PDB file of C-alpha atoms in Angstrom:
ATOM      1  CA  SER A 215     -30.684-113.543-109.261  1.00  0.00           C
ATOM      2  CA  GLN A 216     -28.007-114.779-111.664  1.00  0.00           C
ATOM      3  CA  LYS A 217     -24.223-114.947-111.473  1.00  0.00           C
ATOM      4  CA  ARG A 218     -21.362-114.174-113.848  1.00  0.00           C
ATOM      5  CA  PHE A 219     -17.623-114.794-113.601  1.00  0.00           C
ATOM      6  CA  GLU A 220     -15.226-112.040-114.640  1.00  0.00           C
ATOM      7  CA  ASN A 221     -11.604-111.308-113.690  1.00  0.00           C
ATOM      8  CA  ASP A 222     -11.462-113.732-110.768  1.00  0.00           C
ATOM      9  CA  SER A 223     -14.658-112.288-109.292  1.00  0.00           C
ATOM     10  CA  VAL A 224     -18.272-113.426-109.068  1.00  0.00           C
ATOM     11  CA  TYR A 225     -20.832-110.854-110.184  1.00  0.00           C
ATOM     12  CA  ILE A 226     -24.355-111.315-108.831  1.00  0.00           C
ATOM     13  CA  ASP A 227     -27.140-109.686-110.843  1.00  0.00           C
ATOM     14  CA  PHE A 228     -30.641-109.146-109.435  1.00  0.00           C
ATOM     15  CA  ILE A 229     -33.721-109.327-111.666  1.00  0.00           C
ATOM     16  CA  ASN A 230     -37.149-108.000-110.700  1.00  0.00           C
ATOM     17  CA  PRO A 231     -39.721-110.750-111.481  1.00  0.00           C
ATOM     18  CA  PHE A 232     -42.694-108.694-110.252  1.00  0.00           C
ATOM     19  CA  TYR A 233     -44.991-106.475-112.316  1.00  0.00           C
ATOM     20  CA  ALA A 234     -44.575-103.757-109.667  1.00  0.00           C
ATOM     21  CA  PRO A 235     -41.368-101.723-109.284  1.00  0.00           C
ATOM     22  CA  ILE A 236     -39.054-102.646-106.418  1.00  0.00           C
ATOM     23  CA  GLU A 237     -36.905-100.197-104.496  1.00  0.00           C
ATOM     24  CA  MET A 238     -33.838-102.070-103.252  1.00  0.00           C
ATOM     25  CA  LYS A 239     -31.398-101.128-100.536  1.00  0.00           C
ATOM     26  CA  LEU A 240     -28.303-103.304-100.248  1.00  0.00           C
ATOM     27  CA  SER A 241     -25.418-103.242 -97.794  1.00  0.00           C
ATOM     28  CA  ALA A 242     -22.474-105.508 -97.006  1.00  0.00           C
ATOM     29  CA  LEU A 243     -22.470-107.550 -93.831  1.00  0.00           C
ATOM     30  CA  ASP A 244     -19.912-106.552 -91.216  1.00  0.00           C
ATOM     31  CA  SER A 245     -18.152-109.832 -91.959  1.00  0.00           C
ATOM     32  CA  THR A 246     -17.906-109.200 -95.724  1.00  0.00           C
ATOM     33  CA  LYS A 247     -17.561-105.439 -96.212  1.00  0.00           C
ATOM     34  CA  ALA A 248     -13.772-105.659 -96.329  1.00  0.00           C
ATOM     35  CA  TYR A 249     -13.801-107.525 -99.630  1.00  0.00           C
ATOM     36  CA  ILE A 250     -17.108-107.177-101.532  1.00  0.00           C
ATOM     37  CA  ARG A 251     -18.491-104.351-103.643  1.00  0.00           C
ATOM     38  CA  VAL A 252     -22.168-103.506-103.333  1.00  0.00           C
ATOM     39  CA  ARG A 253     -24.506-101.311-105.354  1.00  0.00           C
ATOM     40  CA  GLN A 254     -26.408 -99.856-102.442  1.00  0.00           C
ATOM     41  CA  ASN A 255     -29.603 -98.416-103.928  1.00  0.00           C
ATOM     42  CA  ALA A 256     -31.646 -99.159-107.012  1.00  0.00           C
ATOM     43  CA  ILE A 257     -35.176 -99.061-108.387  1.00  0.00           C
ATOM     44  CA  LEU A 258     -36.046-101.914-110.729  1.00  0.00           C
ATOM     45  CA  ASN A 259     -39.124-102.076-112.919  1.00  0.00           C
ATOM     46  CA  TYR A 260     -40.576-105.372-114.096  1.00  0.00           C
ATOM     47  CA  GLN A 261     -37.830-107.635-115.518  1.00  0.00           C
ATOM     48  CA  ASP A 262     -35.152-104.969-115.103  1.00  0.00           C
ATOM     49  CA  THR A 263     -31.710-106.254-114.097  1.00  0.00           C
ATOM     50  CA  LEU A 264     -29.377-104.702-111.549  1.00  0.00           C
ATOM     51  CA  HIS A 265     -26.015-105.734-112.996  1.00  0.00           C
ATOM     52  CA  GLY A 266     -23.316-106.354-110.417  1.00  0.00           C
ATOM     53  CA  ALA A 267     -25.630-105.912-107.435  1.00  0.00           C
ATOM     54  CA  PHE A 268     -22.655-107.211-105.506  1.00  0.00           C
ATOM     55  CA  VAL A 269     -19.254-108.543-106.498  1.00  0.00           C
ATOM     56  CA  VAL A 270     -17.246-111.129-104.561  1.00  0.00           C
ATOM     57  CA  PRO A 271     -13.681-112.350-105.220  1.00  0.00           C
ATOM     58  CA  LYS A 272     -13.768-116.024-106.204  1.00  0.00           C
ATOM     59  CA  SER A 273     -11.203-116.709-103.502  1.00  0.00           C
ATOM     60  CA  MET A 274     -13.775-115.734-100.866  1.00  0.00           C
ATOM     61  CA  VAL A 275     -16.481-118.084-102.133  1.00  0.00           C
ATOM     62  CA  LYS A 276     -16.501-121.642-100.810  1.00  0.00           C
ATOM     63  CA  ASP A 277     -18.853-122.998-103.473  1.00  0.00           C
ATOM     64  CA  THR A 278     -19.340-120.900-106.602  1.00  0.00           C
ATOM     65  CA  ALA A 279     -22.159-123.208-107.711  1.00  0.00           C
ATOM     66  CA  ASN A 280     -24.210-122.320-104.663  1.00  0.00           C
ATOM     67  CA  ILE A 281     -24.029-118.659-103.616  1.00  0.00           C
ATOM     68  CA  ASN A 282     -26.494-117.511-100.986  1.00  0.00           C
ATOM     69  CA  SER A 283     -26.798-113.717-101.132  1.00  0.00           C
ATOM     70  CA  SER A 284     -27.762-113.484 -97.457  1.00  0.00           C
ATOM     71  CA  HIS A 285     -24.297-114.771 -96.528  1.00  0.00           C
ATOM     72  CA  TYR A 286     -22.777-111.627 -98.059  1.00  0.00           C
ATOM     73  CA  ILE A 287     -25.264-108.743 -97.955  1.00  0.00           C
ATOM     74  CA  ASN A 288     -28.294-107.310 -96.209  1.00  0.00           C
ATOM     75  CA  PHE A 289     -31.203-106.920 -98.605  1.00  0.00           C
ATOM     76  CA  LYS A 290     -34.223-104.698 -98.074  1.00  0.00           C
ATOM     77  CA  GLY A 291     -36.822-104.341-100.787  1.00  0.00           C
ATOM     78  CA  ASN A 292     -40.112-102.448-100.993  1.00  0.00           C
ATOM     79  CA  PHE A 293     -42.671-102.493-103.760  1.00  0.00           C
ATOM     80  CA  GLY A 294     -43.221 -99.136-105.420  1.00  0.00           C
ATOM     81  CA  ASP A 295     -41.289 -96.324-107.053  1.00  0.00           C
ATOM     82  CA  PRO A 296     -40.723 -93.374-104.665  1.00  0.00           C
ATOM     83  CA  LYS A 297     -40.772 -90.998-107.645  1.00  0.00           C
ATOM     84  CA  SER A 298     -44.378 -91.873-108.527  1.00  0.00           C
ATOM     85  CA  ILE A 299     -47.124 -89.448-107.480  1.00  0.00           C
ATOM     86  CA  ALA A 300     -50.443 -90.770-106.160  1.00  0.00           C
ATOM     87  CA  ASP A 301     -53.624 -89.457-107.785  1.00  0.00           C
ATOM     88  CA  THR A 302     -55.352 -88.092-104.666  1.00  0.00           C
ATOM     89  CA  GLU A 303     -58.464 -87.138-106.671  1.00  0.00           C
ATOM     90  CA  TYR A 304     -59.246 -90.731-107.681  1.00  0.00           C
ATOM     91  CA  ARG A 305     -62.398 -92.182-106.128  1.00  0.00           C
ATOM     92  CA  TYR A 306     -62.411 -95.921-105.492  1.00  0.00           C
ATOM     93  CA  THR A 307     -65.333 -98.316-105.812  1.00  0.00           C
ATOM     94  CA  LEU A 308     -66.455-100.364-102.801  1.00  0.00           C
ATOM     95  CA  PRO A 309     -64.769-103.791-103.065  1.00  0.00           C
ATOM     96  CA  TYR A 310     -67.859-105.966-103.427  1.00  0.00           C
ATOM     97  CA  PRO A 311     -70.662-106.553-105.966  1.00  0.00           C
ATOM     98  CA  LYS A 312     -73.366-103.979-106.710  1.00  0.00           C
ATOM     99  CA  ASN A 313     -76.165-103.701-104.137  1.00  0.00           C
ATOM    100  CA  LYS A 314     -74.164-105.595-101.513  1.00  0.00           C
ATOM    101  CA  ARG A 315     -73.918-103.940 -98.099  1.00  0.00           C
ATOM    102  CA  TYR A 316     -71.232-104.406 -95.429  1.00  0.00           C
ATOM    103  CA  LYS A 317     -70.380-102.973 -92.047  1.00  0.00           C
ATOM    104  CA  ILE A 318     -67.062-101.213 -91.447  1.00  0.00           C
ATOM    105  CA  ILE A 319     -65.473-103.001 -88.495  1.00  0.00           C
ATOM    106  CA  GLN A 320     -62.295-100.894 -88.474  1.00  0.00           C
ATOM    107  CA  SER A 321     -61.474 -97.732 -90.403  1.00  0.00           C
ATOM    108  CA  PHE A 322     -58.545 -95.324 -90.701  1.00  0.00           C
ATOM    109  CA  GLY A 323     -56.597 -95.160 -87.460  1.00  0.00           C
ATOM    110  CA  GLY A 324     -58.447 -98.089 -85.852  1.00  0.00           C
ATOM    111  CA  LYS A 325     -57.066 -98.861 -82.387  1.00  0.00           C
ATOM    112  CA  PHE A 326     -56.919-102.658 -82.799  1.00  0.00           C
ATOM    113  CA  SER A 327     -54.453-102.890 -85.672  1.00  0.00           C
ATOM    114  CA  HIS A 328     -54.674 -99.758 -87.859  1.00  0.00           C
ATOM    115  CA  ASN A 329     -52.157 -97.791 -85.834  1.00  0.00           C
ATOM    116  CA  LYS A 330     -48.853 -98.220 -87.695  1.00  0.00           C
ATOM    117  CA  PRO A 331     -47.551 -96.396 -90.793  1.00  0.00           C
ATOM    118  CA  HIS A 332     -48.217 -99.489 -92.948  1.00  0.00           C
ATOM    119  CA  SER A 333     -51.805 -99.880 -91.681  1.00  0.00           C
ATOM    120  CA  LYS A 334     -52.980 -96.424 -90.554  1.00  0.00           C
ATOM    121  CA  TYR A 335     -55.164 -95.959 -93.618  1.00  0.00           C
ATOM    122  CA  ALA A 336     -56.586 -99.478 -93.923  1.00  0.00           C
ATOM    123  CA  ILE A 337     -60.284-100.345 -93.915  1.00  0.00           C
ATOM    124  CA  ASP A 338     -61.817-103.611 -92.660  1.00  0.00           C
ATOM    125  CA  PHE A 339     -65.121-104.660 -94.234  1.00  0.00           C
ATOM    126  CA  GLY A 340     -67.191-107.201 -92.298  1.00  0.00           C
ATOM    127  CA  THR A 341     -67.472-109.790 -95.048  1.00  0.00           C
ATOM    128  CA  LYS A 342     -68.272-113.449 -94.406  1.00  0.00           C
ATOM    129  CA  VAL A 343     -66.208-116.440 -95.521  1.00  0.00           C
ATOM    130  CA  GLY A 344     -67.196-117.175 -99.111  1.00  0.00           C
ATOM    131  CA  ASP A 345     -68.255-113.664-100.122  1.00  0.00           C
ATOM    132  CA  THR A 346     -67.034-112.223-103.428  1.00  0.00           C
ATOM    133  CA  ILE A 347     -64.402-109.487-103.414  1.00  0.00           C
ATOM    134  CA  THR A 348     -64.159-107.144-106.396  1.00  0.00           C
ATOM    135  CA  ALA A 349     -61.445-104.752-107.590  1.00  0.00           C
ATOM    136  CA  SER A 350     -61.801-101.205-106.249  1.00  0.00           C
ATOM    137  CA  ARG A 351     -59.696 -99.853-109.110  1.00  0.00           C
ATOM    138  CA  ASP A 352     -58.264-100.956-112.462  1.00  0.00           C
ATOM    139  CA  GLY A 353     -54.762-102.391-112.392  1.00  0.00           C
ATOM    140  CA  ILE A 354     -52.440-105.334-112.872  1.00  0.00           C
ATOM    141  CA  VAL A 355     -52.100-108.193-110.402  1.00  0.00           C
ATOM    142  CA  PHE A 356     -48.500-108.449-109.191  1.00  0.00           C
ATOM    143  CA  PHE A 357     -48.716-110.779-106.188  1.00  0.00           C
ATOM    144  CA  VAL A 358     -51.046-113.582-105.084  1.00  0.00           C
ATOM    145  CA  LYS A 359     -50.936-115.755-101.973  1.00  0.00           C
ATOM    146  CA  GLU A 360     -53.718-118.287-101.440  1.00  0.00           C
ATOM    147  CA  ASP A 361     -52.069-121.316 -99.781  1.00  0.00           C
ATOM    148  CA  SER A 362     -52.965-120.672 -96.145  1.00  0.00           C
ATOM    149  CA  ASP A 363     -55.857-121.943 -94.021  1.00  0.00           C
ATOM    150  CA  GLU A 364     -54.560-120.525 -90.736  1.00  0.00           C
ATOM    151  CA  HIS A 365     -55.515-117.618 -88.542  1.00  0.00           C
ATOM    152  CA  CYS A 366     -54.906-116.487 -84.964  1.00  0.00           C
ATOM    153  CA  ARG A 367     -55.359-113.518 -82.641  1.00  0.00           C
ATOM    154  CA  THR A 368     -51.697-112.497 -82.570  1.00  0.00           C
ATOM    155  CA  ARG A 369     -49.199-111.041 -85.022  1.00  0.00           C
ATOM    156  CA  LYS A 370     -47.443-114.403 -85.280  1.00  0.00           C
ATOM    157  CA  CYS A 371     -50.069-115.197 -87.927  1.00  0.00           C
ATOM    158  CA  ILE A 372     -49.539-111.994 -89.889  1.00  0.00           C
ATOM    159  CA  ASP A 373     -47.796-113.857 -92.734  1.00  0.00           C
ATOM    160  CA  LYS A 374     -50.572-116.468 -92.921  1.00  0.00           C
ATOM    161  CA  GLY A 375     -53.072-114.133 -94.531  1.00  0.00           C
ATOM    162  CA  ASN A 376     -53.983-114.894 -98.130  1.00  0.00           C
ATOM    163  CA  LYS A 377     -53.891-111.823-100.350  1.00  0.00           C
ATOM    164  CA  VAL A 378     -54.039-110.237-103.788  1.00  0.00           C
ATOM    165  CA  TYR A 379     -51.935-107.163-104.636  1.00  0.00           C
ATOM    166  CA  ILE A 380     -52.855-104.887-107.546  1.00  0.00           C
ATOM    167  CA  LEU A 381     -50.695-102.117-109.065  1.00  0.00           C
ATOM    168  CA  HIS A 382     -52.548 -98.993-110.273  1.00  0.00           C
ATOM    169  CA  ASN A 383     -51.549 -96.675-113.089  1.00  0.00           C
ATOM    170  CA  ASP A 384     -50.325 -93.952-110.702  1.00  0.00           C
ATOM    171  CA  GLY A 385     -47.929 -96.343-108.975  1.00  0.00           C
ATOM    172  CA  THR A 386     -50.096 -96.952-105.899  1.00  0.00           C
ATOM    173  CA  MET A 387     -50.849-100.527-104.862  1.00  0.00           C
ATOM    174  CA  ALA A 388     -53.977-102.044-103.300  1.00  0.00           C
ATOM    175  CA  HIS A 389     -53.717-105.003-100.931  1.00  0.00           C
ATOM    176  CA  TYR A 390     -56.769-107.241-100.443  1.00  0.00           C
ATOM    177  CA  VAL A 391     -56.082-109.453 -97.408  1.00  0.00           C
ATOM    178  CA  HIS A 392     -57.520-112.356 -95.308  1.00  0.00           C
ATOM    179  CA  LEU A 393     -58.790-114.251 -98.356  1.00  0.00           C
ATOM    180  CA  LYS A 394     -59.993-117.839 -98.382  1.00  0.00           C
ATOM    181  CA  LEU A 395     -57.704-120.821 -98.997  1.00  0.00           C
ATOM    182  CA  ASN A 396     -57.384-121.082-102.804  1.00  0.00           C
ATOM    183  CA  GLY A 397     -59.607-118.012-102.903  1.00  0.00           C
ATOM    184  CA  ALA A 398     -57.865-115.944-105.588  1.00  0.00           C
ATOM    185  CA  LEU A 399     -59.870-115.559-108.796  1.00  0.00           C
ATOM    186  CA  VAL A 400     -56.995-113.862-110.621  1.00  0.00           C
ATOM    187  CA  GLU A 401     -53.376-114.690-111.375  1.00  0.00           C
ATOM    188  CA  VAL A 402     -50.177-112.663-111.412  1.00  0.00           C
ATOM    189  CA  GLY A 403     -50.028-110.663-114.626  1.00  0.00           C
ATOM    190  CA  ASP A 404     -53.798-110.382-115.045  1.00  0.00           C
ATOM    191  CA  LYS A 405     -55.172-106.957-115.897  1.00  0.00           C
ATOM    192  CA  VAL A 406     -58.320-106.317-113.891  1.00  0.00           C
ATOM    193  CA  ASP A 407     -61.105-103.786-114.305  1.00  0.00           C
ATOM    194  CA  VAL A 408     -62.820-101.951-111.478  1.00  0.00           C
ATOM    195  CA  GLY A 409     -65.695-104.073-110.178  1.00  0.00           C
ATOM    196  CA  GLU A 410     -64.253-107.326-111.523  1.00  0.00           C
ATOM    197  CA  PRO A 411     -64.365-110.294-109.093  1.00  0.00           C
ATOM    198  CA  ILE A 412     -60.818-110.968-107.878  1.00  0.00           C
ATOM    199  CA  ALA A 413     -61.126-113.156-104.774  1.00  0.00           C
ATOM    200  CA  ILE A 414     -63.238-114.971-102.207  1.00  0.00           C
ATOM    201  CA  SER A 415     -63.271-113.572 -98.684  1.00  0.00           C
ATOM    202  CA  GLY A 416     -61.935-115.749 -95.884  1.00  0.00           C
ATOM    203  CA  MET A 417     -60.449-115.743 -92.407  1.00  0.00           C
ATOM    204  CA  THR A 418     -56.697-116.181 -92.691  1.00  0.00           C
ATOM    205  CA  GLY A 419     -53.782-114.443 -91.023  1.00  0.00           C
ATOM    206  CA  PHE A 420     -53.873-112.033 -88.075  1.00  0.00           C
ATOM    207  CA  THR A 421     -57.602-111.747 -87.430  1.00  0.00           C
ATOM    208  CA  THR A 422     -60.297-112.567 -84.905  1.00  0.00           C
ATOM    209  CA  ILE A 423     -63.284-112.547 -87.302  1.00  0.00           C
ATOM    210  CA  PRO A 424     -63.837-112.950 -91.048  1.00  0.00           C
ATOM    211  CA  HIS A 425     -63.328-109.695 -92.944  1.00  0.00           C
ATOM    212  CA  LEU A 426     -61.641-108.028 -95.905  1.00  0.00           C
ATOM    213  CA  HIS A 427     -58.668-105.808 -95.081  1.00  0.00           C
ATOM    214  CA  LEU A 428     -58.161-103.260 -97.865  1.00  0.00           C
ATOM    215  CA  VAL A 429     -55.242-100.840 -97.855  1.00  0.00           C
ATOM    216  CA  VAL A 430     -53.587 -98.681-100.516  1.00  0.00           C
ATOM    217  CA  TYR A 431     -49.832 -98.124-100.449  1.00  0.00           C
ATOM    218  CA  LYS A 432     -47.316 -95.841-102.039  1.00  0.00           C
ATOM    219  CA  ALA A 433     -43.587 -96.648-102.051  1.00  0.00           C
ATOM    220  CA  ASN A 434     -41.714 -97.490 -98.841  1.00  0.00           C
ATOM    221  CA  GLY A 435     -44.618 -99.519 -97.480  1.00  0.00           C
ATOM    222  CA  LEU A 436     -46.596 -96.455 -96.397  1.00  0.00           C
ATOM    223  CA  SER A 437     -50.379 -96.622 -96.387  1.00  0.00           C
ATOM    224  CA  ILE A 438     -52.196 -93.594 -97.780  1.00  0.00           C
ATOM    225  CA  PRO A 439     -55.756 -92.285 -97.429  1.00  0.00           C
ATOM    226  CA  PHE A 440     -58.162 -93.256-100.195  1.00  0.00           C
ATOM    227  CA  TYR A 441     -61.809 -92.427-100.707  1.00  0.00           C
ATOM    228  CA  PHE A 442     -64.862 -93.920-102.369  1.00  0.00           C
ATOM    229  CA  LYS A 443     -67.353 -92.774-104.980  1.00  0.00           C
ATOM    230  CA  GLY A 444     -70.747 -91.576-103.822  1.00  0.00           C
ATOM    231  CA  GLN A 445     -69.948 -91.160-100.125  1.00  0.00           C
ATOM    232  CA  LYS A 446     -71.022 -87.950 -98.410  1.00  0.00           C
ATOM    233  CA  SER A 447     -68.350 -88.405 -95.766  1.00  0.00           C
ATOM    234  CA  LYS A 448     -64.868 -88.934 -97.171  1.00  0.00           C
ATOM    235  CA  LYS A 449     -63.810 -91.412 -94.493  1.00  0.00           C
ATOM    236  CA  LEU A 450     -65.850 -94.589 -94.082  1.00  0.00           C
ATOM    237  CA  LYS A 451     -66.942 -94.700 -90.439  1.00  0.00           C
ATOM    238  CA  GLN A 452     -66.474 -97.634 -88.117  1.00  0.00           C
ATOM    239  CA  GLY A 453     -69.803 -99.261 -87.228  1.00  0.00           C
ATOM    240  CA  LYS A 454     -71.658 -97.911 -90.267  1.00  0.00           C
ATOM    241  CA  TYR A 455     -72.955 -99.948 -93.214  1.00  0.00           C
ATOM    242  CA  TYR A 456     -72.167 -99.004 -96.808  1.00  0.00           C
ATOM    243  CA  THR A 457     -73.980-100.202 -99.928  1.00  0.00           C
ATOM    244  CA  ARG A 458     -72.315-100.285-103.317  1.00  0.00           C
ATOM    245  CA  ARG A 459     -74.718 -98.537-105.684  1.00  0.00           C
ATOM    246  CA  LYS A 460     -72.662 -98.396-108.883  1.00  0.00           C
TER     247      LYS A 460
END
């Protein structure tokens, strides 16, 4: 964010630093709504600026050099543009090198953890720590986390999972999760091709065994079904092994 001073008010502008669009929803706190102005909804593409995201009278700011937005507004942001339309005909490539074979340990609607809107259509591949993960689809890397070496059996570790996020040309986004410490092979801003190595599998975050968690999202943090090339059955089945042929 950045601030400007005009007419005895402080204008706070928000800038999107991510290569993926962000849908923002802003609202004043109960304690501030009497005196601030807020732009409630916006969609920002990469490096777009929301001018005057909120405006505060200078007289209501204790320290104009240090303005913490959370003291004035509620901020909710989701990656993705709700106006984008997913290409439901696209067929993904299995996320590992050619001729490799892995067991599906949890598929769509899995009872252990694939039972929420954000995870309903996730797939867990039974990779081992140190295995190579490849891109299932072309795109641009917009988020990387690789600084964790922690895991546990409860959701308190959900933010400890290392991950790579890739934006596709139809606006959908693939998340590759539970990667190894320092296991990303790509950086934010990299354009990746399908089949290109992007990460090393690990065991970080909310997990009981090493695996790759792959999920595709549209806007609003909703997972969507996605299917793979060369599979007779659309949905990959829990307990079955799948070999990448191409």
